[in-house]
Coordinates of C-alpha atoms in Angstrom, one line a residue:
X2 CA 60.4 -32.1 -36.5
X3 CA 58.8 -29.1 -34.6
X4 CA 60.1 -27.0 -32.4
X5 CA 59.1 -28.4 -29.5
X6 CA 60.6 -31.7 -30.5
X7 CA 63.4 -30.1 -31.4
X8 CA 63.8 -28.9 -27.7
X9 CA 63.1 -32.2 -26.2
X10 CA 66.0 -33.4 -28.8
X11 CA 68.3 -31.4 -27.4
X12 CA 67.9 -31.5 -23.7
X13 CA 67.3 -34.9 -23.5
X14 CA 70.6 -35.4 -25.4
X15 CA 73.5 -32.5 -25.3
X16 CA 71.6 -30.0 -23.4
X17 CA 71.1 -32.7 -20.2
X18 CA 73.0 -30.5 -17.9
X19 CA 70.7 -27.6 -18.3
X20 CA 67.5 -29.3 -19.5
X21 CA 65.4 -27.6 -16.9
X22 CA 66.8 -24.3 -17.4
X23 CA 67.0 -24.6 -21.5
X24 CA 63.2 -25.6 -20.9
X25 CA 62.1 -22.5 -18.7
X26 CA 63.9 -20.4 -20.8
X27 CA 61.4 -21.1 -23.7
X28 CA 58.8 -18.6 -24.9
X29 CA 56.3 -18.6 -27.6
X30 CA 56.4 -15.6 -30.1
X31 CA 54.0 -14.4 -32.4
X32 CA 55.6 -14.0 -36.0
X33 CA 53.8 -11.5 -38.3
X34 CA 54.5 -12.6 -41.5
X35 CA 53.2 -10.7 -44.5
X36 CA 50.0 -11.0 -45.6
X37 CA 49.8 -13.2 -49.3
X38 CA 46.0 -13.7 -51.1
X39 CA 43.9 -16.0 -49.1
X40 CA 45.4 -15.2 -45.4
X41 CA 42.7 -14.3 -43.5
X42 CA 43.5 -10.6 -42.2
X43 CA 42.6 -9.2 -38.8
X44 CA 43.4 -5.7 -38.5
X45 CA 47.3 -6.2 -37.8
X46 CA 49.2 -4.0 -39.8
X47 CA 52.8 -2.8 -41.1
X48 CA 53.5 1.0 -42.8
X49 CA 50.5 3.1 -43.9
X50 CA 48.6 5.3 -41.6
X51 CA 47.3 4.9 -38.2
X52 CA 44.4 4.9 -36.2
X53 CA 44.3 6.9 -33.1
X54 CA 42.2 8.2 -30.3
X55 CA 40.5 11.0 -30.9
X56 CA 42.6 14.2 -29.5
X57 CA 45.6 12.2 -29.8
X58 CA 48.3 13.9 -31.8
X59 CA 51.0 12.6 -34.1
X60 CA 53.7 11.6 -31.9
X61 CA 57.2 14.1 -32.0
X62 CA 60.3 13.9 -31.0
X63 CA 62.9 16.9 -30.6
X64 CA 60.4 18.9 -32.9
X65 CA 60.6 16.3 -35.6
X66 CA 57.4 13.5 -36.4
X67 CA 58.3 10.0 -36.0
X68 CA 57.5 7.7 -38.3
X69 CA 54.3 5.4 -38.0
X70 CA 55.7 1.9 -38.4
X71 CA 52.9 -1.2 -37.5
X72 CA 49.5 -1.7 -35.6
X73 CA 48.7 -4.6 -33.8
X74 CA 45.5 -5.3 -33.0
X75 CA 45.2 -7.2 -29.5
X76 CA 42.2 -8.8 -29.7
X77 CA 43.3 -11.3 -33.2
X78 CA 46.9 -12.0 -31.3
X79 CA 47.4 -15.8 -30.9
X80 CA 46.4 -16.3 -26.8
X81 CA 49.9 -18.4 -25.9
X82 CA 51.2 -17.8 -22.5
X83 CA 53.0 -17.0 -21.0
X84 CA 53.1 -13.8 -23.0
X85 CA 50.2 -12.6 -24.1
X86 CA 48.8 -12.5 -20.7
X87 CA 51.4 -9.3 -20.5
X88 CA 49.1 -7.3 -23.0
X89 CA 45.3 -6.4 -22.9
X90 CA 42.8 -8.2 -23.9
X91 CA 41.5 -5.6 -26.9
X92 CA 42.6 -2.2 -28.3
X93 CA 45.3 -2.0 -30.6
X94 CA 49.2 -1.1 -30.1
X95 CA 50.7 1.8 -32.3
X96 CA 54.4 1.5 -32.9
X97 CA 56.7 5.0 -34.0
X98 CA 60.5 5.8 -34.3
X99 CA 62.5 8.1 -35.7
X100 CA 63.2 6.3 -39.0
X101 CA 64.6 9.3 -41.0
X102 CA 68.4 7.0 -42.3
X103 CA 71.0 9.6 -41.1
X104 CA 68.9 9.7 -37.4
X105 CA 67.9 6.3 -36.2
X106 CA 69.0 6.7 -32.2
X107 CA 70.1 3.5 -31.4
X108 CA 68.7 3.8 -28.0
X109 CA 72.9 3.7 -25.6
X110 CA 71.9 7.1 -24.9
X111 CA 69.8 8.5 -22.1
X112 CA 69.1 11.1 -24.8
X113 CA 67.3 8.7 -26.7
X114 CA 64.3 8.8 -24.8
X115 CA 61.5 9.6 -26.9
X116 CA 63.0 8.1 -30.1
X117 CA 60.4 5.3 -30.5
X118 CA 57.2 5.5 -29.2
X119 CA 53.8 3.0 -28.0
X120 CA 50.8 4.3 -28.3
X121 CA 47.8 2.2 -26.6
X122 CA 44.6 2.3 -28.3
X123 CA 41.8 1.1 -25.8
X124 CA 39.0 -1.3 -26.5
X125 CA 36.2 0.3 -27.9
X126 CA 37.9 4.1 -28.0
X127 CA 37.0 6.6 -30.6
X128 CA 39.5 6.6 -33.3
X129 CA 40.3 8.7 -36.4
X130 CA 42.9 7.8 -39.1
X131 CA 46.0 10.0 -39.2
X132 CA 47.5 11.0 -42.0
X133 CA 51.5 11.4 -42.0
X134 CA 52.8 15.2 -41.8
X135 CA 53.5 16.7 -45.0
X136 CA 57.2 17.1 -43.2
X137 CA 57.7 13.7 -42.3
X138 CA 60.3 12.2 -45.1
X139 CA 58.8 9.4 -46.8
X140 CA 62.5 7.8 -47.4
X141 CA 62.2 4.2 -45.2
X142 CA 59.0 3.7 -44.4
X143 CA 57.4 0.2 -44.6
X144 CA 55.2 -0.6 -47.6
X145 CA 51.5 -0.7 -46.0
X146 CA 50.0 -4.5 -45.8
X147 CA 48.5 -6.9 -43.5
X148 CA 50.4 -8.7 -41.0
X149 CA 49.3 -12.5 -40.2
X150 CA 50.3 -14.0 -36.8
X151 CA 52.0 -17.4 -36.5
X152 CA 53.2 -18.6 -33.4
X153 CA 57.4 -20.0 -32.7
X154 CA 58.9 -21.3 -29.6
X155 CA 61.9 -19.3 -29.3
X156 CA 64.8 -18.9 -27.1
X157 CA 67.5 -16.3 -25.6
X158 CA 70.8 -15.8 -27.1
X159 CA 73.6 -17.3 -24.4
X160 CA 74.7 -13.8 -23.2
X161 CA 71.0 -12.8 -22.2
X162 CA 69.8 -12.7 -18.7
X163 CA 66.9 -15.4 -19.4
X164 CA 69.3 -18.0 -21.1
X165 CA 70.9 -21.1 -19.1
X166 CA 74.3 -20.8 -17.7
X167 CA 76.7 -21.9 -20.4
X168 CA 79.9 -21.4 -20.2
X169 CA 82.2 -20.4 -23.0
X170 CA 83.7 -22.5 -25.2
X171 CA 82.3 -25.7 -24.2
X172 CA 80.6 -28.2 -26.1
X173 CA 77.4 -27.2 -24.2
X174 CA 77.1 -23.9 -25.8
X175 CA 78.0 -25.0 -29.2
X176 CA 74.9 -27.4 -28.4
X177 CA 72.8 -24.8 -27.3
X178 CA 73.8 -22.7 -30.3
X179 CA 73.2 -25.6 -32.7
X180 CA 69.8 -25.6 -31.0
X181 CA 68.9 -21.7 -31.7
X182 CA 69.7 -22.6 -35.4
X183 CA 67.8 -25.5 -36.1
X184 CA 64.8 -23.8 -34.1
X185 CA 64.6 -20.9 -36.4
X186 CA 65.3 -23.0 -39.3
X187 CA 62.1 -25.4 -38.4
X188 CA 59.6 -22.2 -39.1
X189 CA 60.8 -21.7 -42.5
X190 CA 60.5 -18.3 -44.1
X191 CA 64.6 -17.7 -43.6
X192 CA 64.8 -15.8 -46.3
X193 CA 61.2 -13.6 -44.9
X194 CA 62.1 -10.1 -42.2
X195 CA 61.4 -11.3 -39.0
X196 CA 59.2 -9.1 -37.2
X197 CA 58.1 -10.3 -34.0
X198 CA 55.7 -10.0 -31.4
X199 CA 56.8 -10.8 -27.8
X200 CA 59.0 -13.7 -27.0
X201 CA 62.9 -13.4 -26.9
X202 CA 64.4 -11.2 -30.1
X203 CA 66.5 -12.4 -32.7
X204 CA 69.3 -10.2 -31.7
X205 CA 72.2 -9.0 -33.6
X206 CA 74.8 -7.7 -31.2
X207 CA 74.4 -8.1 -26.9
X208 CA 72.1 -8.7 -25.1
X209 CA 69.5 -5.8 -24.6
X210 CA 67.6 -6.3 -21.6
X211 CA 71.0 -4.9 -19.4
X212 CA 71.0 -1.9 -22.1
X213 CA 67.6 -1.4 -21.6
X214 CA 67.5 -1.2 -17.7
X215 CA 71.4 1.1 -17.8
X216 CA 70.1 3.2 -20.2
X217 CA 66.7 3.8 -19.1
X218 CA 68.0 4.6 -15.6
X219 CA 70.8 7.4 -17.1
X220 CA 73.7 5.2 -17.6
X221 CA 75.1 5.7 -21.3
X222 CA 76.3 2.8 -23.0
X223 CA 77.6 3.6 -26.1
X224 CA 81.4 3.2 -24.3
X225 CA 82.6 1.5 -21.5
X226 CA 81.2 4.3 -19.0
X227 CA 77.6 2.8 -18.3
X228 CA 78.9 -0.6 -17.4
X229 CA 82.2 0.5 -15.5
X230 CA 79.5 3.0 -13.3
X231 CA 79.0 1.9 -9.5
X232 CA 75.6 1.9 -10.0
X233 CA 75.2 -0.7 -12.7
X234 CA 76.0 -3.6 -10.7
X235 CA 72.5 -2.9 -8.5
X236 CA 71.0 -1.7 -11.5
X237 CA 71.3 -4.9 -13.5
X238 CA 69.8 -6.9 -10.7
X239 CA 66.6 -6.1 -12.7
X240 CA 67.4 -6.5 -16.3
X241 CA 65.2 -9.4 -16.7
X242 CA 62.2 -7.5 -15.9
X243 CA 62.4 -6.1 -19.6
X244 CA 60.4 -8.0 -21.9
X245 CA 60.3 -8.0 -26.1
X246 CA 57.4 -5.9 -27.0
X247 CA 57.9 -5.8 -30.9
X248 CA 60.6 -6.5 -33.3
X249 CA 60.7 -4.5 -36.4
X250 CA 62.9 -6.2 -39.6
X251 CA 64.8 -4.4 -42.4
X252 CA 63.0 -5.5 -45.4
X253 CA 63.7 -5.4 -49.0
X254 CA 60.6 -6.1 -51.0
X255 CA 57.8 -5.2 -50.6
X256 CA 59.3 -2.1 -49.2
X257 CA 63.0 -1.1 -49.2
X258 CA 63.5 -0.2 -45.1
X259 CA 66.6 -0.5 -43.6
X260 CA 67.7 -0.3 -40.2
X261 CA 71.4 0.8 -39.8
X262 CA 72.9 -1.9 -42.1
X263 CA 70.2 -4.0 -42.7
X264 CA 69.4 -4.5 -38.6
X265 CA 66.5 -4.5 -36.3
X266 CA 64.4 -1.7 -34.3
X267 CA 63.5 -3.6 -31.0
X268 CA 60.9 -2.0 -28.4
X269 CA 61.3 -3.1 -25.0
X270 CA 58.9 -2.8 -21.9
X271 CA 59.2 -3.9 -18.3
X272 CA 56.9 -6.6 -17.2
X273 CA 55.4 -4.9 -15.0
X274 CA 54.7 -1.7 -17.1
X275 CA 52.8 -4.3 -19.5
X276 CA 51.0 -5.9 -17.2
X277 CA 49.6 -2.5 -15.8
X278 CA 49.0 -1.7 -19.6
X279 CA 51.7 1.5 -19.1
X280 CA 53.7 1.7 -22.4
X281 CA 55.5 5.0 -22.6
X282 CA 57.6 4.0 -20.1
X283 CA 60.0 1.4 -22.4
X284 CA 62.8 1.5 -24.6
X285 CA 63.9 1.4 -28.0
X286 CA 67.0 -0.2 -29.4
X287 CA 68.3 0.2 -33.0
X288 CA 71.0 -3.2 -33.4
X289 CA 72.8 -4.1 -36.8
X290 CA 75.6 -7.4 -38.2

C-alpha cells in the first residue's frame, strides 16, 4: 500500500474526525537518498566541495569557516506542489553549519544566528569550485556523493502547528501516530539517513516552527524564559509561516557524521522569504533522541 492509500486508510477509518484536516496537513517531500551504480545523477550533492558565484567567499561564522554540507541543484528537483513552487526554478542551494563536534549551536539561542548558512546560486551565474580552508577541521564532514531525489507524502508530528487537533491521550492520536509510522515505513530505506528536501521534518524533540519564529525574533529558548516572555504569545501567531528547507541526517557509512547524538541539522525558512528567493534570513536547528 502507498502512501496515499495509506492516508485514505486512515481517515476514512480512525482518523474520520479529522479527515480533512489530516488531509490538508499532507505534504510531499523530496528524499535524497544516496546515490548507488546506475542512479541517474543530476548535480545534487552531499560533502565535498562547492560551487559558488564568483566573488563569493567561504561562508564564516564568529571568525571560524563553516562547514560545506550538500548542494541541491533546483532545476533536477521533483516539481510536486505544493512545495517546490516555494523554490526557483534553476540555480542551486548551498547548505553550511558549524559542524566542528564540541560546537554544533543548536539554534535556542539568538546567538545562533549565523551558525548555518543558505547560499543561492542563480541560474546561469558564474561559478568557481571552492576548496575547504586549510583550518576548517575535517572531523564530521559528509563523505562526498550524489544525492537522488524520490518523492514521500509526509506529515507533521501532533505538537506542530500544521498537524490536526488531537488531543492527548485519546485513541485519535495513537491513530494518528500509528499513521506517521506505517507512512515512513511504506518508503523503505528505514535503516537509510533521512535527509530531506522540503515537506514536514522527521523531528526528534518539539516542534520547531515555534523555536524558529521565538528565536529568530530574540526570544531564547533553551529554558523556560522564551516561552514564559509576553511577547511570545503574538509572536507565535506566525510560526506556521516557517517552512522545512533541508534536513541533514547523522550517517554512519559512507561517512561517520554525527549530529549531537546521532540527531538531525534542520534549516528552516519563512514562506515568504522562499518565495521571494531570500535565504539568509532563516534558521537552523541542531535536535537529537
Amino acid at each position: 500500500m502507498n502512501g496515499r492509500e495509506l492516508i485514505e486508510q486512515a481517515v476514512s477509518g480512525p482518523l474520520a474526525p479529522v479527515a480533512d484536516d489530516t488531509r490538508t496537513a499532507v505534504l510531499p517531500s523530496i528524499r535524497l537518498l544516496r546515490a548507488e551504480p546506475g542512479d541517474l545523477v543530476q548535480g545534487n550533492r552531499i560533502g565535498g566541495e562547492p560551487d559558488l558565484p564568483l566573488g563569493v567567499d567561504w561562508p564564516e561564522w564568529q571568525g571560524r569557516p563553516l562547514a560545506f554540507l550538500a548542494q541541491i541543484e533546483l532545476g533536477a528537483i521533483p516539481d510536486v506542489q505544493p512545495g517546490r513552487d516555494l523554490l526557483p526554478a534553476g540555480g542551486q542551494l548551498a547548505f553550511f553549519y558549524d559542524a566542528e563536534p564540541e560546537r554544533q549551536p543548536w539554534g535556542f539561542d539568538p546567538a545562533d544566528r549565523g551558525s548555518g548558512r543558505v547560499i543561492h546560486v542563480p541560474a546561469g551565474a558564474a561559478v568557481e569550485r571552492h576548496e575547504a580552508p586549510a583550518r576548517l577541521p575535517r572531523e564530521n564532514l559528509y563523505e562526498p556523493g550524489d544525492l537522488v531525489p524520490r518523492v514521500e507524502l509526509t506529515l507533521p508530528w501532533p505538537d506542530a502547528p500544521a498537524a490536526p487537533d488531537l488531543p492527548l491521550s485519546t485513541e485519535l492520536r495513537d491513530a494518528y501516530l500509528d499513521l506517521l509510522e506505517a507512512l515512513s515505513s511504506s518508503y523503505g530505506d528505514e535503516d537509510a539517513p533521512r535527509h530531506r528536501l522540503l515537506g514536514h521534518p522527521d523531528q526528534l524533540q518539539g516542534p520547531m516552527q515555534t523555536e524558529c519564529q521565538l528565536v529568530s525574533n530574540g526570544l531564547y529558548t533553551g529554558d523556560s524564559s522564551g516561552w514564559e516572555d509576553p511577547r511570545a504569545p503574538e509572536l507565535l501567531e506566525a510560526a506556521p509561516e516557517w517552512r522545512l528547507l533541508l534536513q541533514l541526517d547523522s550517517e554512519i557509512a559512507p561517512s561517520e557524521v554525527m549530529w549531537g547524538d546521532d540527531g538531525r541539522v534542520y534549516f528552516w525558512a519563512r514562506e515568504r522569504d522562499l518565495r521571494a528567493g531570500v535565504f539568509d534570513a532563516g534558521w537552523t536547528v541542531l535536535q537529537c533522541g
